[in-house]
PDB file of C-alpha atoms in Angstrom:
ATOM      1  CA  UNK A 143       0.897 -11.249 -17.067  1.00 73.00           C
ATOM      2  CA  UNK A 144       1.099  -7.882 -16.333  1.00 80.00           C
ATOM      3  CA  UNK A 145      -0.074  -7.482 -13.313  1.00 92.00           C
ATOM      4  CA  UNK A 146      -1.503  -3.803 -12.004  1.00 95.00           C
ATOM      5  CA  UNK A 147      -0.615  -1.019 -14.572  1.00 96.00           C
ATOM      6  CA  UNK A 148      -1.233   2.617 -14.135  1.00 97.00           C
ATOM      7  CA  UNK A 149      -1.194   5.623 -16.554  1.00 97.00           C
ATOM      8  CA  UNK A 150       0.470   8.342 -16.934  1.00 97.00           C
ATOM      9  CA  UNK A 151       3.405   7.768 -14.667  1.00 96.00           C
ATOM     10  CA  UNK A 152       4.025  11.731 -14.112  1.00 96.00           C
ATOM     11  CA  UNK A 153       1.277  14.466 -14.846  1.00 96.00           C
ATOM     12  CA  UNK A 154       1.416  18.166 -14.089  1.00 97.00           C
ATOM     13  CA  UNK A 155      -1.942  19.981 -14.177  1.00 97.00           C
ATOM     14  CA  UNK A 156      -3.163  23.313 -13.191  1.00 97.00           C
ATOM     15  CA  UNK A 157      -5.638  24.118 -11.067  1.00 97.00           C
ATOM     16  CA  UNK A 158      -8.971  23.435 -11.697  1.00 97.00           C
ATOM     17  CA  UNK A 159      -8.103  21.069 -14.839  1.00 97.00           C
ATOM     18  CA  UNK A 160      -9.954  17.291 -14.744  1.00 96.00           C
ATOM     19  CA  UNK A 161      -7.876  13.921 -15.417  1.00 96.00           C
ATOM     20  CA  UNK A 162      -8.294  10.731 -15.691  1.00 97.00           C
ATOM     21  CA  UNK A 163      -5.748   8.313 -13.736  1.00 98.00           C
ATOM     22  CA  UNK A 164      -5.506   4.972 -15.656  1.00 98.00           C
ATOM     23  CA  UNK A 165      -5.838   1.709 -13.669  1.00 98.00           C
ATOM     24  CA  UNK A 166      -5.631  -1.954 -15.357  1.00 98.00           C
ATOM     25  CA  UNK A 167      -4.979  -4.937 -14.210  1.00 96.00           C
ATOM     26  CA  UNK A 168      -4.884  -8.434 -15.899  1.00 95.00           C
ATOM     27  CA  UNK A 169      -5.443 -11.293 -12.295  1.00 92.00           C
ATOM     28  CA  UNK A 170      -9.193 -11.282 -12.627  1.00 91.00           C
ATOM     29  CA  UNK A 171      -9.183  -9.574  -9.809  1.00 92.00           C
ATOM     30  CA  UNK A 172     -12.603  -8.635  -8.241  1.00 91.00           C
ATOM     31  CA  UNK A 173     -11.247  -5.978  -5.886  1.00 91.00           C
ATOM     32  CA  UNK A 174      -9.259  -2.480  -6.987  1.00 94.00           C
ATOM     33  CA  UNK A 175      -8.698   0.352  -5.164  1.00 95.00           C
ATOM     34  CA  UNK A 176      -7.036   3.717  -5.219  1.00 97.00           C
ATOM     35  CA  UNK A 177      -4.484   5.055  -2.462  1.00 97.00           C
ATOM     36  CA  UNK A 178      -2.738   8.354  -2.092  1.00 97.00           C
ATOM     37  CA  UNK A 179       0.950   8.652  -0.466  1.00 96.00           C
ATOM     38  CA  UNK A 180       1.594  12.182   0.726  1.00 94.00           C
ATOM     39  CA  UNK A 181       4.894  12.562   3.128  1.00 87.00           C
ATOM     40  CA  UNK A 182       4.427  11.869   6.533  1.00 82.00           C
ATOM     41  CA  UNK A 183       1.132  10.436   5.868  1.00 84.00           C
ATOM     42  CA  UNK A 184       1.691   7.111   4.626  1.00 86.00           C
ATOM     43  CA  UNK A 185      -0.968   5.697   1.989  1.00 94.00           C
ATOM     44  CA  UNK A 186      -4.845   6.347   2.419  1.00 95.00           C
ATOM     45  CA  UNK A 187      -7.630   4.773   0.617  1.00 94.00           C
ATOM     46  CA  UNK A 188      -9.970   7.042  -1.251  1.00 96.00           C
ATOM     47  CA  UNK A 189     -12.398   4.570  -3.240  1.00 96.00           C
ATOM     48  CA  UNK A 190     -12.700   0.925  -4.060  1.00 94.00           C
ATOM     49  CA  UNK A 191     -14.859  -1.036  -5.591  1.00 94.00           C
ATOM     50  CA  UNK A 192     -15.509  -5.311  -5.169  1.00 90.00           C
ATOM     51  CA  UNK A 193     -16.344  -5.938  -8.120  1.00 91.00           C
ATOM     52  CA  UNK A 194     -17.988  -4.492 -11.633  1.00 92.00           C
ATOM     53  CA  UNK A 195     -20.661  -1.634 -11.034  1.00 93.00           C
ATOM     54  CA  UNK A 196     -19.290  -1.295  -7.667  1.00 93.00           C
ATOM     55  CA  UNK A 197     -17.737   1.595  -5.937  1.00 95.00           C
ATOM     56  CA  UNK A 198     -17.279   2.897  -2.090  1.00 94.00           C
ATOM     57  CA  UNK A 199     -15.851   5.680  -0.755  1.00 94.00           C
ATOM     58  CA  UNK A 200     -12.682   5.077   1.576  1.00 92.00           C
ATOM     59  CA  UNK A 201     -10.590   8.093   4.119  1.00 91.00           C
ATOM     60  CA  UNK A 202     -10.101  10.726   1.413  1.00 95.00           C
ATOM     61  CA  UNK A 203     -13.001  10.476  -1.497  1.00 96.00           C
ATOM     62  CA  UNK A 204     -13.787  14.510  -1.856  1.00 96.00           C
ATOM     63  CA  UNK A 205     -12.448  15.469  -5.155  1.00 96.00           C
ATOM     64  CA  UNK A 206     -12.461  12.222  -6.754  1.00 97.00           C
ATOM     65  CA  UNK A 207     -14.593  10.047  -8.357  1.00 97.00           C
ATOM     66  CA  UNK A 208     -14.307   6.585  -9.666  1.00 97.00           C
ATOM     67  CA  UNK A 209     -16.719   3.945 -11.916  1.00 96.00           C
ATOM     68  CA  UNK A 210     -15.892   0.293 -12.724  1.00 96.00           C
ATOM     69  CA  UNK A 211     -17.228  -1.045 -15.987  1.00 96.00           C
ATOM     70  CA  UNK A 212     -15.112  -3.675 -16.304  1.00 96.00           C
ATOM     71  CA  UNK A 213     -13.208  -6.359 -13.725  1.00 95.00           C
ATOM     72  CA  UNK A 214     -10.257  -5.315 -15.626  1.00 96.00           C
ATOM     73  CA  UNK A 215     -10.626  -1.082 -15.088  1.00 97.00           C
ATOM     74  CA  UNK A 216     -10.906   0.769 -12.291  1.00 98.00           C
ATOM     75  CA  UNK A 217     -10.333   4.922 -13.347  1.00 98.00           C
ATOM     76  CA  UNK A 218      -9.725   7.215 -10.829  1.00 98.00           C
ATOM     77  CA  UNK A 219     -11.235  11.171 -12.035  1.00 98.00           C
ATOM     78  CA  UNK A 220     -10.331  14.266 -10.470  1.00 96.00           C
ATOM     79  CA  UNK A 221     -12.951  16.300 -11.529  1.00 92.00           C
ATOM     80  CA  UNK A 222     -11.305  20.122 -10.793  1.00 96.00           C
ATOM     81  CA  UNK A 223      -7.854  19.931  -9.910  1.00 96.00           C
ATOM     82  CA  UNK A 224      -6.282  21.666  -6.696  1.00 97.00           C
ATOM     83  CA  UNK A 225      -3.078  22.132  -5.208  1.00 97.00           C
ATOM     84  CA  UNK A 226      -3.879  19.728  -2.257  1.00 96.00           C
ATOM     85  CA  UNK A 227      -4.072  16.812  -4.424  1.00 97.00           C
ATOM     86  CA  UNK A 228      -0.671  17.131  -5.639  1.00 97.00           C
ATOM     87  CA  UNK A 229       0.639  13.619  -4.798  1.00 97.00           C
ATOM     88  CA  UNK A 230       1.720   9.819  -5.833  1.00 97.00           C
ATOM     89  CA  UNK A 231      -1.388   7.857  -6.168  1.00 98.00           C
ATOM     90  CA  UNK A 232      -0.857   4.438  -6.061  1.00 97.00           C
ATOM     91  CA  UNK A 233      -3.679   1.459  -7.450  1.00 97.00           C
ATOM     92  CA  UNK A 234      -3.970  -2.083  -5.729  1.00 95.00           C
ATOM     93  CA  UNK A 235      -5.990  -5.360  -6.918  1.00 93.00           C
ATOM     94  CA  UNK A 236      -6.589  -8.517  -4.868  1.00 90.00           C
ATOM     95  CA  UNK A 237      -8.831 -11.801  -5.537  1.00 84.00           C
ATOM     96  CA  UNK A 238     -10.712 -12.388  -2.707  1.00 68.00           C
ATOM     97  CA  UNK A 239     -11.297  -8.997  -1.105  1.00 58.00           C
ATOM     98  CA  UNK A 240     -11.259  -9.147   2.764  1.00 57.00           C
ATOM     99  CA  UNK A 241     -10.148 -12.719   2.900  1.00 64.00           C
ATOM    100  CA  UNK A 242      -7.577 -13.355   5.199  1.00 64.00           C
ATOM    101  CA  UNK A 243      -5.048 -14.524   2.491  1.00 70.00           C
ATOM    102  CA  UNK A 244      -5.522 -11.782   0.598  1.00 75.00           C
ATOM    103  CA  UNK A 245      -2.254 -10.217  -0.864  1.00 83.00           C
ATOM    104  CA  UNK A 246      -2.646  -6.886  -2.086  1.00 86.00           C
ATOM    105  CA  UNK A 247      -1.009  -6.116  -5.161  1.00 91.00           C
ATOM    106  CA  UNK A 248      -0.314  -2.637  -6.013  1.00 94.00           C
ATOM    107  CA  UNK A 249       0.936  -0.649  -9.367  1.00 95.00           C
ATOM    108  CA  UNK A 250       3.781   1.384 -10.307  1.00 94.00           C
ATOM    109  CA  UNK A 251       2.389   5.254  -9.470  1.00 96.00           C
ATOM    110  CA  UNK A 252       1.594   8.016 -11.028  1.00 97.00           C
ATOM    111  CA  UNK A 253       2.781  11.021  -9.667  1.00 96.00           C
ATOM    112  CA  UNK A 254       0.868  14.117  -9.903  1.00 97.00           C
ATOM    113  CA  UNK A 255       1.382  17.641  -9.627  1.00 97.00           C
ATOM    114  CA  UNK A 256      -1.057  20.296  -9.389  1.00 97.00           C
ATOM    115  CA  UNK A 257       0.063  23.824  -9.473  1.00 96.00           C
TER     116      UNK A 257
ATOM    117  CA  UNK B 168     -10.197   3.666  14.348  1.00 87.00           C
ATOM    118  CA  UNK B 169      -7.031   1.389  12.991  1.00 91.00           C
ATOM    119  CA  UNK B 170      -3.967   3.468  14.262  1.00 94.00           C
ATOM    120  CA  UNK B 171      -0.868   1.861  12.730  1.00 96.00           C
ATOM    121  CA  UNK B 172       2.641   3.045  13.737  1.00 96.00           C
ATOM    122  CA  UNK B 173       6.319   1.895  12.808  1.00 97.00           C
ATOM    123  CA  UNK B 174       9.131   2.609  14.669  1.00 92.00           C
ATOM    124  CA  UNK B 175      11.979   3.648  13.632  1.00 92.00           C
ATOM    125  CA  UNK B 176      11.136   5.705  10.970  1.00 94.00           C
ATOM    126  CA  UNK B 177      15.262   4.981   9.396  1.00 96.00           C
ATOM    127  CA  UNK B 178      17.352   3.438  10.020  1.00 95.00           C
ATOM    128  CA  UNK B 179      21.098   3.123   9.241  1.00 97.00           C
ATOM    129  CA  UNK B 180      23.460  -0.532   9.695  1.00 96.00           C
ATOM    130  CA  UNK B 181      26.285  -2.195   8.052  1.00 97.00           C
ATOM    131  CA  UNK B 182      26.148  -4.635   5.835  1.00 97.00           C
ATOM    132  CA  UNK B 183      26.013  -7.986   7.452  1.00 97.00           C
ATOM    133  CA  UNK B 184      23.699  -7.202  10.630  1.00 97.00           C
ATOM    134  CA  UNK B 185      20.639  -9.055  11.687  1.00 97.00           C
ATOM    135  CA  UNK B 186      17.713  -6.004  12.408  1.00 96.00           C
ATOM    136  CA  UNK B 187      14.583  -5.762  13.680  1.00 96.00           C
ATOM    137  CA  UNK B 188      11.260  -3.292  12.257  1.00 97.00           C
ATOM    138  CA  UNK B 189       8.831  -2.675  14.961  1.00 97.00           C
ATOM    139  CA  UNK B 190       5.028  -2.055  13.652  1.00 98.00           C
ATOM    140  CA  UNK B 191       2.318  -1.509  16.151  1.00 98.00           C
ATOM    141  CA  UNK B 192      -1.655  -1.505  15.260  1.00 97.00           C
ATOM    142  CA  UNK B 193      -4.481  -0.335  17.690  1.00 96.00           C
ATOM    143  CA  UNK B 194      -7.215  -2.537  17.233  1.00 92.00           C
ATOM    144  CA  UNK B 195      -6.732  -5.987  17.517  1.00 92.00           C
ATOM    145  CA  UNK B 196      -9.229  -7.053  15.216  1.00 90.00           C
ATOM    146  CA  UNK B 197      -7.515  -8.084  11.805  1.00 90.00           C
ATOM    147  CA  UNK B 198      -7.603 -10.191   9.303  1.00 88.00           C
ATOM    148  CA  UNK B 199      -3.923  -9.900   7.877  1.00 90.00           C
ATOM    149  CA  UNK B 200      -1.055  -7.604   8.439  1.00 94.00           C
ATOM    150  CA  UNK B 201       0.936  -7.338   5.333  1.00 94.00           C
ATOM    151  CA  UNK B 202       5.053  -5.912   4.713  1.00 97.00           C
ATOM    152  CA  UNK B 203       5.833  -4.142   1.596  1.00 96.00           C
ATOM    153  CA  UNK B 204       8.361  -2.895   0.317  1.00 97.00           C
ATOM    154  CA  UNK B 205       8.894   0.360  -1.684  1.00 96.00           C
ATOM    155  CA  UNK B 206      11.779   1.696  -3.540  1.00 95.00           C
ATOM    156  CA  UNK B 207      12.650   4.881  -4.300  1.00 90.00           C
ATOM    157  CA  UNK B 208       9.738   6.238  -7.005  1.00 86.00           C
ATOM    158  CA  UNK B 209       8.456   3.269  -7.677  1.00 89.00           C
ATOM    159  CA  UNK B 210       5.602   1.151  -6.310  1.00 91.00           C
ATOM    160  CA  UNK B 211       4.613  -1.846  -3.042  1.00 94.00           C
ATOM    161  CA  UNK B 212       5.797  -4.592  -3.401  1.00 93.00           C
ATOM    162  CA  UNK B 213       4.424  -7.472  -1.154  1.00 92.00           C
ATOM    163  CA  UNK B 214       7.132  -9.379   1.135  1.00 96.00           C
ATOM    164  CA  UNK B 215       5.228 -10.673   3.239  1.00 95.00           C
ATOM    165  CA  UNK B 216       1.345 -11.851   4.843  1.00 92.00           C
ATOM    166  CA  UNK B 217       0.274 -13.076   8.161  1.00 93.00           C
ATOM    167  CA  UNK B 218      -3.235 -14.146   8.460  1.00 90.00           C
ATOM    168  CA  UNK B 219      -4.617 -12.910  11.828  1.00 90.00           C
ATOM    169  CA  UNK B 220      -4.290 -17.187  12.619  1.00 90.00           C
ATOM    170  CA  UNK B 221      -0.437 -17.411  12.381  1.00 92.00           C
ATOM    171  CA  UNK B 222       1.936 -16.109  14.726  1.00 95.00           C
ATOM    172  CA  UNK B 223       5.250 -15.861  11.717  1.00 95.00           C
ATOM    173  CA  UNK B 224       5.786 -15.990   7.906  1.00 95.00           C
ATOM    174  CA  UNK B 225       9.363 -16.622   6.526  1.00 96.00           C
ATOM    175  CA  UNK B 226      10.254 -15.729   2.758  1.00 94.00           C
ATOM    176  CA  UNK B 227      14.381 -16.259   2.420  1.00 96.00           C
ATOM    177  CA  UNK B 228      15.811 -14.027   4.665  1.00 97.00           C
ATOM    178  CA  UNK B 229      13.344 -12.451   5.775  1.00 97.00           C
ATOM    179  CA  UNK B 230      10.858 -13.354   9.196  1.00 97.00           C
ATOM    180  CA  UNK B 231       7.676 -11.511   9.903  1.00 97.00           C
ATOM    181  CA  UNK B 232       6.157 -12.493  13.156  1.00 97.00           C
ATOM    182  CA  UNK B 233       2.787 -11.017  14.598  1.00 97.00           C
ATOM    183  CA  UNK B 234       1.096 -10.856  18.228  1.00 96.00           C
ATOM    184  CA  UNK B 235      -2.091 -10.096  17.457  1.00 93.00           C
ATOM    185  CA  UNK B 236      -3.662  -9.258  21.399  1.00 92.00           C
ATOM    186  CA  UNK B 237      -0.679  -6.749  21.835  1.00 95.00           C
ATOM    187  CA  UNK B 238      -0.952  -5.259  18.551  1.00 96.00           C
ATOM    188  CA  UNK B 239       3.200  -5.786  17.253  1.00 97.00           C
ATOM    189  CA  UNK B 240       4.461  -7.153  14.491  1.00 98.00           C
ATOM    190  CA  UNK B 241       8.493  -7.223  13.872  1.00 97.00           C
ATOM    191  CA  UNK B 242       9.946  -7.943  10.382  1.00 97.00           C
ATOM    192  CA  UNK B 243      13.518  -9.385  10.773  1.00 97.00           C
ATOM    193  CA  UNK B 244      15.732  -8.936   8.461  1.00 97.00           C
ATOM    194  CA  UNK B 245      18.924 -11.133   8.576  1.00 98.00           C
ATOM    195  CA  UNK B 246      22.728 -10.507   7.257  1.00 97.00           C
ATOM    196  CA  UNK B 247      21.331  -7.495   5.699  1.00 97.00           C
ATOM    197  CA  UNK B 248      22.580  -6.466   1.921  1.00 97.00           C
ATOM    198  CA  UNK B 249      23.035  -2.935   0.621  1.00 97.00           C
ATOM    199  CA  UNK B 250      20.097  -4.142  -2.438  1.00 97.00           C
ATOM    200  CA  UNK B 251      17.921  -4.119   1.011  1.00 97.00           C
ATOM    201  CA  UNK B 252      18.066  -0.179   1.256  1.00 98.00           C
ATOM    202  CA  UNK B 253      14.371   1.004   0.945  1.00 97.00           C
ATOM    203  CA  UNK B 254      11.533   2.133   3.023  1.00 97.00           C
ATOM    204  CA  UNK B 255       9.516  -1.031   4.660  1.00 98.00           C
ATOM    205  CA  UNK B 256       5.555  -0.202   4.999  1.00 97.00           C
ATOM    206  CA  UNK B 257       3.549  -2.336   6.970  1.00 97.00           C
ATOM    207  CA  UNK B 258      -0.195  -2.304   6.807  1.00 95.00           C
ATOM    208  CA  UNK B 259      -3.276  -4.132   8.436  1.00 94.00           C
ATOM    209  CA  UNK B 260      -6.464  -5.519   6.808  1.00 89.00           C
ATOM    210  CA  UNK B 261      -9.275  -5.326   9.072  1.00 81.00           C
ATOM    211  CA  UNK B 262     -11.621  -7.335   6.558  1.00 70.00           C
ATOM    212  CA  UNK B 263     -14.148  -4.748   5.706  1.00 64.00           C
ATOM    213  CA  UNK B 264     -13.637  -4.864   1.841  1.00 65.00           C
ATOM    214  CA  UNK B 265     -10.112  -5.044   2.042  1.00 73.00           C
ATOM    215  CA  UNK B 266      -9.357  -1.883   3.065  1.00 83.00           C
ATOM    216  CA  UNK B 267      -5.318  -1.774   4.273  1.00 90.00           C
ATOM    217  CA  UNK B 268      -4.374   1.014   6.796  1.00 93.00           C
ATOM    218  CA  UNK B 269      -0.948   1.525   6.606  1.00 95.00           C
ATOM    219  CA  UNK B 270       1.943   2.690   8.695  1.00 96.00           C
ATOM    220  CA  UNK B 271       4.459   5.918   7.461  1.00 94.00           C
ATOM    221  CA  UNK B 272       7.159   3.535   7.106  1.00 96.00           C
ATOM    222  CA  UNK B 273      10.703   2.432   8.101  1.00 97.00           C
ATOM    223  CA  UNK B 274      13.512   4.132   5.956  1.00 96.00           C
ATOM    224  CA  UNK B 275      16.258   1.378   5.805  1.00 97.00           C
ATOM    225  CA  UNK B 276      19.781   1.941   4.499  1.00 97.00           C
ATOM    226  CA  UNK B 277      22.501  -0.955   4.720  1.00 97.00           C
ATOM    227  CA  UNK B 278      25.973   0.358   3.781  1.00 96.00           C
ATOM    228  CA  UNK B 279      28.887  -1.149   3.245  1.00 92.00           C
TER     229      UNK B 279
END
């Protein structure tokens, strides 16, 4: 059991590339999201989905966009890379979305830097 | 919308003490309030959960109590250990899909 995974750990990019962040995780877990942490900010949401063929838009969506195909997948696109997303974005899963036991489990990073 | 705050933002003891981490939310409407914990460069992990029902959790040495109508929760930490050193993040679910909102985080280091 794995848990959440994320891919690449560290990624430089210049502006106005595209990339795909990498999100997996193995719990059979119907909800995933995506969080950024920027200094000073602590972590804000900027999509999640409940389950497959799913998606909302959380604090921070513009310059991002996101599909689930799979219960297992949940990528996270920037579609033309600027300097302001330069951060550590973080993904989460939990089982029963919005319950009130839900634990939130989240993945190792991946931190990003757009120059 | 959920404000969450934690106070202090680090912290510095000696090995040994008993402290206290102070997190205060705005709207009183939750469903949990979770503590992580995050170590330098790497990811949350979960320490503890308190459904919006439950005034405390314990996990070891660690107690996590919550008031839900003032909008506090503490995290106690007890005969603290330098492997304790990290920043502490609490955040609150207010049910709609999950969504957390999270504090900036207490900065803890336990010397010896």
């Amino acid at each position: 059991n794995a848990g959440v995974t994320q891919t690449p750990k560290f990624q430089v990019l210049k502006t106005g590339q595209s990339m795909t962040l990498q999100c997996a995780q193995d719990m059979n877990h119907e909800y995933m999201s995506w969080y950024r942490q920027d200094p000073g900010m602590g972590l804000r949401l900027i999509h999640y989905s409940v389950g497959a063929g799913i998606t909302d838009q959380g604090e921070v969506p513009n310059g991002y966009n996101v599909s689930r195909s799979t219960t297992e997948d949940f990528p996270l696109r920037l579609l033309s890379a600027a300097p302001s997303q330069t951060s550590v974005y973080f993904c989460a899963s939990s089982y029963l979305g919005g319950g009130a036991t839900d634990t939130q489990y989240f993945g190792p990073g991946t931190r990003l830097t757009v120059l | 919308k959920q404000e969450v705050t934690q106070i202090p933002a680090a912290l510095s003891v000696p090995e040994g003490e008993n402290l206290v981490l102070n997190c205060s939310f705005t709207d009183s409407a939750i469903y949990n309030l979770q503590w992580f914990r995050q170590d330098p460069g790497k990811g949350l992990t979960s320490l503890l959960l308190i459904q919006s029902s439950q005034r405390e959790q314990t996990s070891g040495r660690l107690n996590a109590s919550l008031d839900k109508s003032s909008g506090r929760s503490t995290l106690y930490i007890a005969a603290s250990q330098p492997g304790d050193s990290a920043t502490y993040l609490c955040a609150v679910n207010t049910g709609t899909a999950s969504k957390l909102t999270f504090g900036t985080g207490t900065r803890l280091q336990v010397t010896l």
